[in-house]
Coordinates of N, CA and C in Angstrom, one line a residue:
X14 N 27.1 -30.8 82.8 CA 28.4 -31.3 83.3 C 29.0 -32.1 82.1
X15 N 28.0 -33.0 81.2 CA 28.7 -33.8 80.5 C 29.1 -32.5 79.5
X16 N 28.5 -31.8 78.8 CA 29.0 -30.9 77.7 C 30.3 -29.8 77.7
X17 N 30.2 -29.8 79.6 CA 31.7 -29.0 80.1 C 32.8 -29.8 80.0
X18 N 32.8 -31.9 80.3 CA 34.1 -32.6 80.6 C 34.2 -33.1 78.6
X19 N 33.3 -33.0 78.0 CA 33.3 -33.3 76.8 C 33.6 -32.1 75.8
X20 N 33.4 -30.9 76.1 CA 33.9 -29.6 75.6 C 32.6 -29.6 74.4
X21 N 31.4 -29.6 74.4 CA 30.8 -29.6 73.0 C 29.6 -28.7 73.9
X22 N 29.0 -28.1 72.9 CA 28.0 -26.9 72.9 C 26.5 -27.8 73.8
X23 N 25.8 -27.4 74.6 CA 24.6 -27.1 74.5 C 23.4 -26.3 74.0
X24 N 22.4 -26.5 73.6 CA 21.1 -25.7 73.6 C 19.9 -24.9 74.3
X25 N 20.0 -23.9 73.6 CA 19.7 -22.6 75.0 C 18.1 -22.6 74.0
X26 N 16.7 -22.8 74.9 CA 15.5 -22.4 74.1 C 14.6 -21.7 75.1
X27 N 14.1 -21.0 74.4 CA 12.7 -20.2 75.8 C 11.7 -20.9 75.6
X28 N 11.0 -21.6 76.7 CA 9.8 -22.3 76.7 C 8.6 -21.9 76.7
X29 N 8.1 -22.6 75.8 CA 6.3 -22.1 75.3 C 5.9 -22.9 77.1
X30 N 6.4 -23.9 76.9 CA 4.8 -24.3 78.0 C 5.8 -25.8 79.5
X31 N 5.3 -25.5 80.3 CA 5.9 -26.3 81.2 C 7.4 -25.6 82.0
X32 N 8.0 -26.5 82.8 CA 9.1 -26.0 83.6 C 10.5 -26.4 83.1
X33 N 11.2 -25.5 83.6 CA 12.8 -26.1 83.0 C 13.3 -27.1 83.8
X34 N 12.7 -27.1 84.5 CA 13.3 -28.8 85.4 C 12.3 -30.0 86.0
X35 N 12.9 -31.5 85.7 CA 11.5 -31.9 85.6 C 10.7 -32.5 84.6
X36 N 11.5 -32.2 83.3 CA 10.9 -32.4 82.5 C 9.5 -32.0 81.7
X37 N 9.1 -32.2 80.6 CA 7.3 -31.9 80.1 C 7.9 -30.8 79.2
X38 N 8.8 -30.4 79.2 CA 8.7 -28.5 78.9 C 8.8 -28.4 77.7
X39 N 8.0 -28.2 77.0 CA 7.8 -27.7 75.4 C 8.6 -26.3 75.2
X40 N 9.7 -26.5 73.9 CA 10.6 -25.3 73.6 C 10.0 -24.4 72.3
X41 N 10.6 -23.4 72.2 CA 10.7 -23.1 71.2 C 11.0 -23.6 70.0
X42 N 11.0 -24.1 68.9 CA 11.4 -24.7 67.8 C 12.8 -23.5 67.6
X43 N 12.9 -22.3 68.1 CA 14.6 -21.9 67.5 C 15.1 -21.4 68.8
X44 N 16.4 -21.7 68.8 CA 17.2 -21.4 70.1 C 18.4 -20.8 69.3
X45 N 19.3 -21.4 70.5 CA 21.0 -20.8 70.7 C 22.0 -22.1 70.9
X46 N 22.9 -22.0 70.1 CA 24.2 -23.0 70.8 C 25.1 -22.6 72.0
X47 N 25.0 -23.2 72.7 CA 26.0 -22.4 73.9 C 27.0 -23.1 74.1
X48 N 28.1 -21.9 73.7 CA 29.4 -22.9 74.0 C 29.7 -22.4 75.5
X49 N 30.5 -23.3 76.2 CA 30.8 -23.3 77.7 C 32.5 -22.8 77.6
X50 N 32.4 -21.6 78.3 CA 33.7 -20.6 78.3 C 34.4 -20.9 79.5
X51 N 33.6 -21.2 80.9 CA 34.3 -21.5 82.2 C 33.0 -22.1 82.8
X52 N 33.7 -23.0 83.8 CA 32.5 -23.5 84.8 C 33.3 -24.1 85.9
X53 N 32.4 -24.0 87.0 CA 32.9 -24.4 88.5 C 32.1 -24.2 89.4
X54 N 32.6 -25.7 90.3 CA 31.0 -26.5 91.6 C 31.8 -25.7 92.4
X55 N 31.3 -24.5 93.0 CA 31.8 -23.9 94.6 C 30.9 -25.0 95.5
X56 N 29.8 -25.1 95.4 CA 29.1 -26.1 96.3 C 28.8 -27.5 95.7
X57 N 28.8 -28.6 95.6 CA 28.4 -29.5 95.7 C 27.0 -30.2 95.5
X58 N 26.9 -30.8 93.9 CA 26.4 -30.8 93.1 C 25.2 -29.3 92.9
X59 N 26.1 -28.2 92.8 CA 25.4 -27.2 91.9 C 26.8 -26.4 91.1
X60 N 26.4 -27.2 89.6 CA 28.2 -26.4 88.7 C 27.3 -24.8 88.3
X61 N 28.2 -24.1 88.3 CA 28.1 -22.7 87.4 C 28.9 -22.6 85.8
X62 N 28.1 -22.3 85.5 CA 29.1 -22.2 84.0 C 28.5 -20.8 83.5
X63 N 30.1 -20.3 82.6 CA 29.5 -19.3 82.1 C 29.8 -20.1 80.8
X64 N 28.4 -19.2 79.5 CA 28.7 -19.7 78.5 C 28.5 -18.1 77.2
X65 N 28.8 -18.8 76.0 CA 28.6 -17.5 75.0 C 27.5 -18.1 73.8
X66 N 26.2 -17.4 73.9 CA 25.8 -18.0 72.7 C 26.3 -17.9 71.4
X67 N 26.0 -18.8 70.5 CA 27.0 -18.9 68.8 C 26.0 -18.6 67.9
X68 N 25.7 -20.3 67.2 CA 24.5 -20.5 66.1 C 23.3 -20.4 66.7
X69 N 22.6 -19.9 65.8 CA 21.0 -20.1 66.0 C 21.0 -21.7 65.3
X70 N 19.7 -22.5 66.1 CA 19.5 -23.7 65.6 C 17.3 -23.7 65.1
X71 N 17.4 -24.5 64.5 CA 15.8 -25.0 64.5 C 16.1 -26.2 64.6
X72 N 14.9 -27.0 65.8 CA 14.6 -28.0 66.0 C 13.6 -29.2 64.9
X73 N 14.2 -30.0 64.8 CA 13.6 -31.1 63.5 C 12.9 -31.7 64.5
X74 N 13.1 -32.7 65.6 CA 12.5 -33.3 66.3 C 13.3 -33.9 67.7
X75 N 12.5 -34.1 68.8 CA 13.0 -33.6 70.1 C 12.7 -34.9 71.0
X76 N 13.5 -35.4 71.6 CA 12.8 -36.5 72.9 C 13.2 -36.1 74.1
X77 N 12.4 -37.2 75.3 CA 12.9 -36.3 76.2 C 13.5 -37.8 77.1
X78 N 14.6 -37.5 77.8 CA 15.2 -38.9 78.1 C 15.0 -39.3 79.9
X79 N 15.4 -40.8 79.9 CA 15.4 -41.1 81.3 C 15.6 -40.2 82.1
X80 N 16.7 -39.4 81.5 CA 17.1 -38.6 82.9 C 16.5 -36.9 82.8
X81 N 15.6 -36.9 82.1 CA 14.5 -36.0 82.0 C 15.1 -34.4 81.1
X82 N 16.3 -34.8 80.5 CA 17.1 -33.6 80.0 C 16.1 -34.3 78.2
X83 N 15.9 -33.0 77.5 CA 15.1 -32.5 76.2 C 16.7 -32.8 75.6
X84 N 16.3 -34.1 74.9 CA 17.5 -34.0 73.3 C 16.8 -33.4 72.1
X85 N 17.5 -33.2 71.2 CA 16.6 -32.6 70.0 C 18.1 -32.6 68.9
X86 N 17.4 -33.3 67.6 CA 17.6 -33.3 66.5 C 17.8 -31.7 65.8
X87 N 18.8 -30.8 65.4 CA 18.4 -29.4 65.1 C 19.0 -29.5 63.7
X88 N 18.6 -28.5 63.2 CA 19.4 -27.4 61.6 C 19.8 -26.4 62.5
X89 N 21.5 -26.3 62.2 CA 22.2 -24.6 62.3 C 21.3 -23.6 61.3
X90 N 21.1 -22.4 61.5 CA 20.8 -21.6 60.7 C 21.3 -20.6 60.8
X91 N 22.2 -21.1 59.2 CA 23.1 -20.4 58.5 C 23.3 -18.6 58.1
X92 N 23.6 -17.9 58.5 CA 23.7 -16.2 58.0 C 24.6 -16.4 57.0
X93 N 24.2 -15.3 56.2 CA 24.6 -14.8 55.0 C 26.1 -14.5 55.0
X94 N 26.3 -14.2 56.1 CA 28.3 -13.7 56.5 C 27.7 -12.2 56.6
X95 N 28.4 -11.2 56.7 CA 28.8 -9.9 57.3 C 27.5 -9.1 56.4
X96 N 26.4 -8.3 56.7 CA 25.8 -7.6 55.8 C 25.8 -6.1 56.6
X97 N 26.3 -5.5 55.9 CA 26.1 -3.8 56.6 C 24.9 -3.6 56.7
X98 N 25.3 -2.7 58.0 CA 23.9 -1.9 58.8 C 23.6 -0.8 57.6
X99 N 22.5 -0.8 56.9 CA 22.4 0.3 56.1 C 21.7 1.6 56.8
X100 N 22.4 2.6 55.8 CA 22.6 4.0 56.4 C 21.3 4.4 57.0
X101 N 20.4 4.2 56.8 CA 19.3 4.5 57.6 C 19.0 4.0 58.8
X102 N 19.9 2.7 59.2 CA 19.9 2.2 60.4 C 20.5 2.7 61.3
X103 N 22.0 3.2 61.0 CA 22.7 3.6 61.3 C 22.8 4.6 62.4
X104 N 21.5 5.1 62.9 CA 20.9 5.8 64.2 C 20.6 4.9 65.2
X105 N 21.3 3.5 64.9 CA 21.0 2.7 66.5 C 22.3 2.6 66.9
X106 N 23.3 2.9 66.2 CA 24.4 2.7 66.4 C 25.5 3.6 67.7
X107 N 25.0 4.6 67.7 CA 25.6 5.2 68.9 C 24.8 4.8 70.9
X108 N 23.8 4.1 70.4 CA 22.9 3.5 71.3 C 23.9 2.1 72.0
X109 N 23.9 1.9 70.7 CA 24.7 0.3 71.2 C 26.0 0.4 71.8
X110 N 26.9 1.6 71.2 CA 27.8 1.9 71.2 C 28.3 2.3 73.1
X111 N 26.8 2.9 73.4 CA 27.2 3.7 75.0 C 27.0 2.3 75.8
X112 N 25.6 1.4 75.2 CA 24.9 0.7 76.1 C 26.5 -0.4 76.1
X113 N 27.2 -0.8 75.7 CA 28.1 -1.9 75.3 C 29.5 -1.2 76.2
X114 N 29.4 -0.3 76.0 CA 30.7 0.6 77.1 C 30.1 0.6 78.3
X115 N 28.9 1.0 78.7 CA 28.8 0.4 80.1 C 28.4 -0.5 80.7
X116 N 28.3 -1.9 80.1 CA 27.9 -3.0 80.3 C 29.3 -3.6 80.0
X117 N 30.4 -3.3 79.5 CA 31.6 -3.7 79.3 C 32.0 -4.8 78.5
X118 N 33.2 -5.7 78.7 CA 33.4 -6.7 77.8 C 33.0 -8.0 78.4
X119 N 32.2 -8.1 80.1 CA 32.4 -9.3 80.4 C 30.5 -9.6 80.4
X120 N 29.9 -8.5 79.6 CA 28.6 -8.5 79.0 C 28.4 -8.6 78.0
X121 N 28.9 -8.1 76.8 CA 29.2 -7.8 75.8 C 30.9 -7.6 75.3
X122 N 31.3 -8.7 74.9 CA 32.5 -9.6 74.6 C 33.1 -8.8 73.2
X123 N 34.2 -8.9 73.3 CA 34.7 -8.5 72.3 C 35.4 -9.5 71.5
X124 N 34.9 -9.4 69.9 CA 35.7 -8.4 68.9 C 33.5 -8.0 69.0
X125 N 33.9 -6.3 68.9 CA 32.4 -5.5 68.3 C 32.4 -5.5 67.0
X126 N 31.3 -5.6 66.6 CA 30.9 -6.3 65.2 C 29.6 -4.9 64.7
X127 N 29.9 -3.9 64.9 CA 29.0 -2.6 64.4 C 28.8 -2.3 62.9
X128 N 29.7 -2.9 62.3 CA 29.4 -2.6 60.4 C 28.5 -4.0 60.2
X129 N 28.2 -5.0 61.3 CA 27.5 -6.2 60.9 C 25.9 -6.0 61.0
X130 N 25.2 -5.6 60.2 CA 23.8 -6.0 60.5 C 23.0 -6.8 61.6
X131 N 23.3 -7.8 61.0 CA 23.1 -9.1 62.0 C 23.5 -9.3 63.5
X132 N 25.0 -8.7 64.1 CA 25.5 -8.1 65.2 C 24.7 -7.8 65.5
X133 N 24.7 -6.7 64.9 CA 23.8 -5.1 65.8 C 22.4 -5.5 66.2
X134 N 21.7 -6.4 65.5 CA 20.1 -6.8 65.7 C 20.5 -7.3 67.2
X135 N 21.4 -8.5 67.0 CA 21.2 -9.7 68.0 C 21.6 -8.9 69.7
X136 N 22.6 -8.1 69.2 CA 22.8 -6.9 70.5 C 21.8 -6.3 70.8
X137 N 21.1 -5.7 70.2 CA 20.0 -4.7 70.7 C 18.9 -5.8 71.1
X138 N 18.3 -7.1 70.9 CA 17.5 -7.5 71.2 C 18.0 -8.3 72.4
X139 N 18.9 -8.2 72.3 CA 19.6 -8.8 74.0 C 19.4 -8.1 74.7
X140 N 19.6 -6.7 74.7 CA 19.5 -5.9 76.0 C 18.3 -5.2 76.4
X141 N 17.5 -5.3 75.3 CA 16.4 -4.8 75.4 C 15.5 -4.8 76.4
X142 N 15.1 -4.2 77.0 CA 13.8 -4.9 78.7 C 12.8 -4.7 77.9
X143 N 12.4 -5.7 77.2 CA 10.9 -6.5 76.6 C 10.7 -8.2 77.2
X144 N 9.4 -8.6 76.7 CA 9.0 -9.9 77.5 C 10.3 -10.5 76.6
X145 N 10.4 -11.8 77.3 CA 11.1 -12.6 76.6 C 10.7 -13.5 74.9
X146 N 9.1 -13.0 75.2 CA 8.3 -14.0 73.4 C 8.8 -13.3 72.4
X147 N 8.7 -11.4 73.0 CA 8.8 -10.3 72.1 C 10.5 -10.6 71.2
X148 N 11.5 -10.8 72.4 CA 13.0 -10.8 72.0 C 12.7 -12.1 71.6
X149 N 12.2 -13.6 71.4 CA 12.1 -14.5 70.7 C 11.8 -14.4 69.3
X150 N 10.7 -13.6 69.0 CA 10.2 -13.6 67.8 C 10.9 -12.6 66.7
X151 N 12.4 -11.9 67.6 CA 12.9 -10.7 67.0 C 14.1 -11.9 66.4
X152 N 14.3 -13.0 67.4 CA 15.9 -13.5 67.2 C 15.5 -15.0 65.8
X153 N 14.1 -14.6 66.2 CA 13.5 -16.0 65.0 C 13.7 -15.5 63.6
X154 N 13.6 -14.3 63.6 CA 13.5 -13.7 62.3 C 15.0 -13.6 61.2
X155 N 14.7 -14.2 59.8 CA 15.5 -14.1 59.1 C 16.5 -13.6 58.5
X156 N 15.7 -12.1 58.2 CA 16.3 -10.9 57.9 C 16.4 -10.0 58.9
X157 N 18.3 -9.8 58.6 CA 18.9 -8.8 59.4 C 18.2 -7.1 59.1
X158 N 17.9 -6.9 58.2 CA 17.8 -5.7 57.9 C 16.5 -5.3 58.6
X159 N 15.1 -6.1 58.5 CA 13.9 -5.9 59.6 C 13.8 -6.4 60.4
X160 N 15.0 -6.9 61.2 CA 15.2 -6.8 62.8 C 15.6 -6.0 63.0
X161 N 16.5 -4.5 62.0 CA 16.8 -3.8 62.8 C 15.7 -2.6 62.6
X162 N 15.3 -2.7 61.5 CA 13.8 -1.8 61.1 C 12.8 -1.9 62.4
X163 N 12.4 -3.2 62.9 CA 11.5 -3.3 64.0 C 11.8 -2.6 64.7
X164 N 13.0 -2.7 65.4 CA 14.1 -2.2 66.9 C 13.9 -0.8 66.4
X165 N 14.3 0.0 65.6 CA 14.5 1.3 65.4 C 13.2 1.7 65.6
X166 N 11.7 1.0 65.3 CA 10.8 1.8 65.7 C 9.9 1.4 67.0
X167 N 11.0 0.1 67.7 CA 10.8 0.2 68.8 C 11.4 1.2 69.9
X168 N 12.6 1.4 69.6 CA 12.9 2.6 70.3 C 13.0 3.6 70.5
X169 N 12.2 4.2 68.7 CA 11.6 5.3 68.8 C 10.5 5.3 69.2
X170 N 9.9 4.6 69.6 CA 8.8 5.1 70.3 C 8.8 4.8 71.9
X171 N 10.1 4.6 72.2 CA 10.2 5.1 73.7 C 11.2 5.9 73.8
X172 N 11.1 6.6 72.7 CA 11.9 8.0 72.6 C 13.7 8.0 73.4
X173 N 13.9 6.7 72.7 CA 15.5 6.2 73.0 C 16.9 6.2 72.0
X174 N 16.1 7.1 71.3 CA 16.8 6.9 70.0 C 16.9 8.8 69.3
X175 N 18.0 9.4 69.1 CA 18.1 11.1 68.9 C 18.0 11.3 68.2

């Protein structure tokens, strides 16, 4: 609520250990910024918000406060700017292409970013139906170019790819 009347981003992490509410919950050390696009209480104290994740962050150091909400000290981590999907990748591309037309723009937002490396990773490991550790350790990863190397031979070998 405060990050919706204040307009500033929250932090999205998948938890190693404990609950999301309640407090105790140990995060991942890399998450997501989420900025808040719309939000609204139909009922009374329960708000909805839709949000869009941005930057990836790593956590420096983390407390957890009276009111049992995880603050954390982070680093943005920075991408390189635009790097092309190289031509060998370039076979995940009509995948994303169908999967993103039928999931539409209010799933997959526009402007499409398909000559971006980095894009293309962060899309396909979004949609992917793997555990959540698996798509953690794909979004932790530095280089755009063997996140998409992994993906390509993940879904070649569930024969998803022509």
């Amino acid at each position: 609520a405060a990050c919706l009347k204040e307009q500033r981003p929250f932090g999205v992490c998948l938890i190693v250990t404990g609950k999301e509410a309640g407090g105790g919950a140990e995060p991942h050390a890399v998450g997501t910024l989420a900025e808040i696009s719309g939000g609204e209480m139909e009922q009374l104290g329960i708000l909805q918000v839709t949000v869009r994740g941005e930057l990836r962050f790593r956590i420096l150091e983390k407390t957890l406060g009276a009111d049992n909400l995880l603050r954390a000290t982070v680093e943005i981590i920075n991408d390189d700017g635009p790097l092309p999907v190289p031509l060998e990748r370039q076979r995940l591309l009509p995948l994303l292409r169908r999967i993103a037309g039928d999931m539409g723009p209010s799933r997959i937002p526009e402007p499409h970013h398909y000559d971006d490396a980095e894009w293309v990773g962060f899309r396909i490991t979004e949609i992917l139906p793997v555990q959540n550790l698996a798509k953690q350790k794909l979004l932790e990863l530095d280089d755009p170019i063997s996140r998409l190397e992994i993906l390509e031979k993940l879904l070649d070998q569930r024969k998803l790819l022509g």
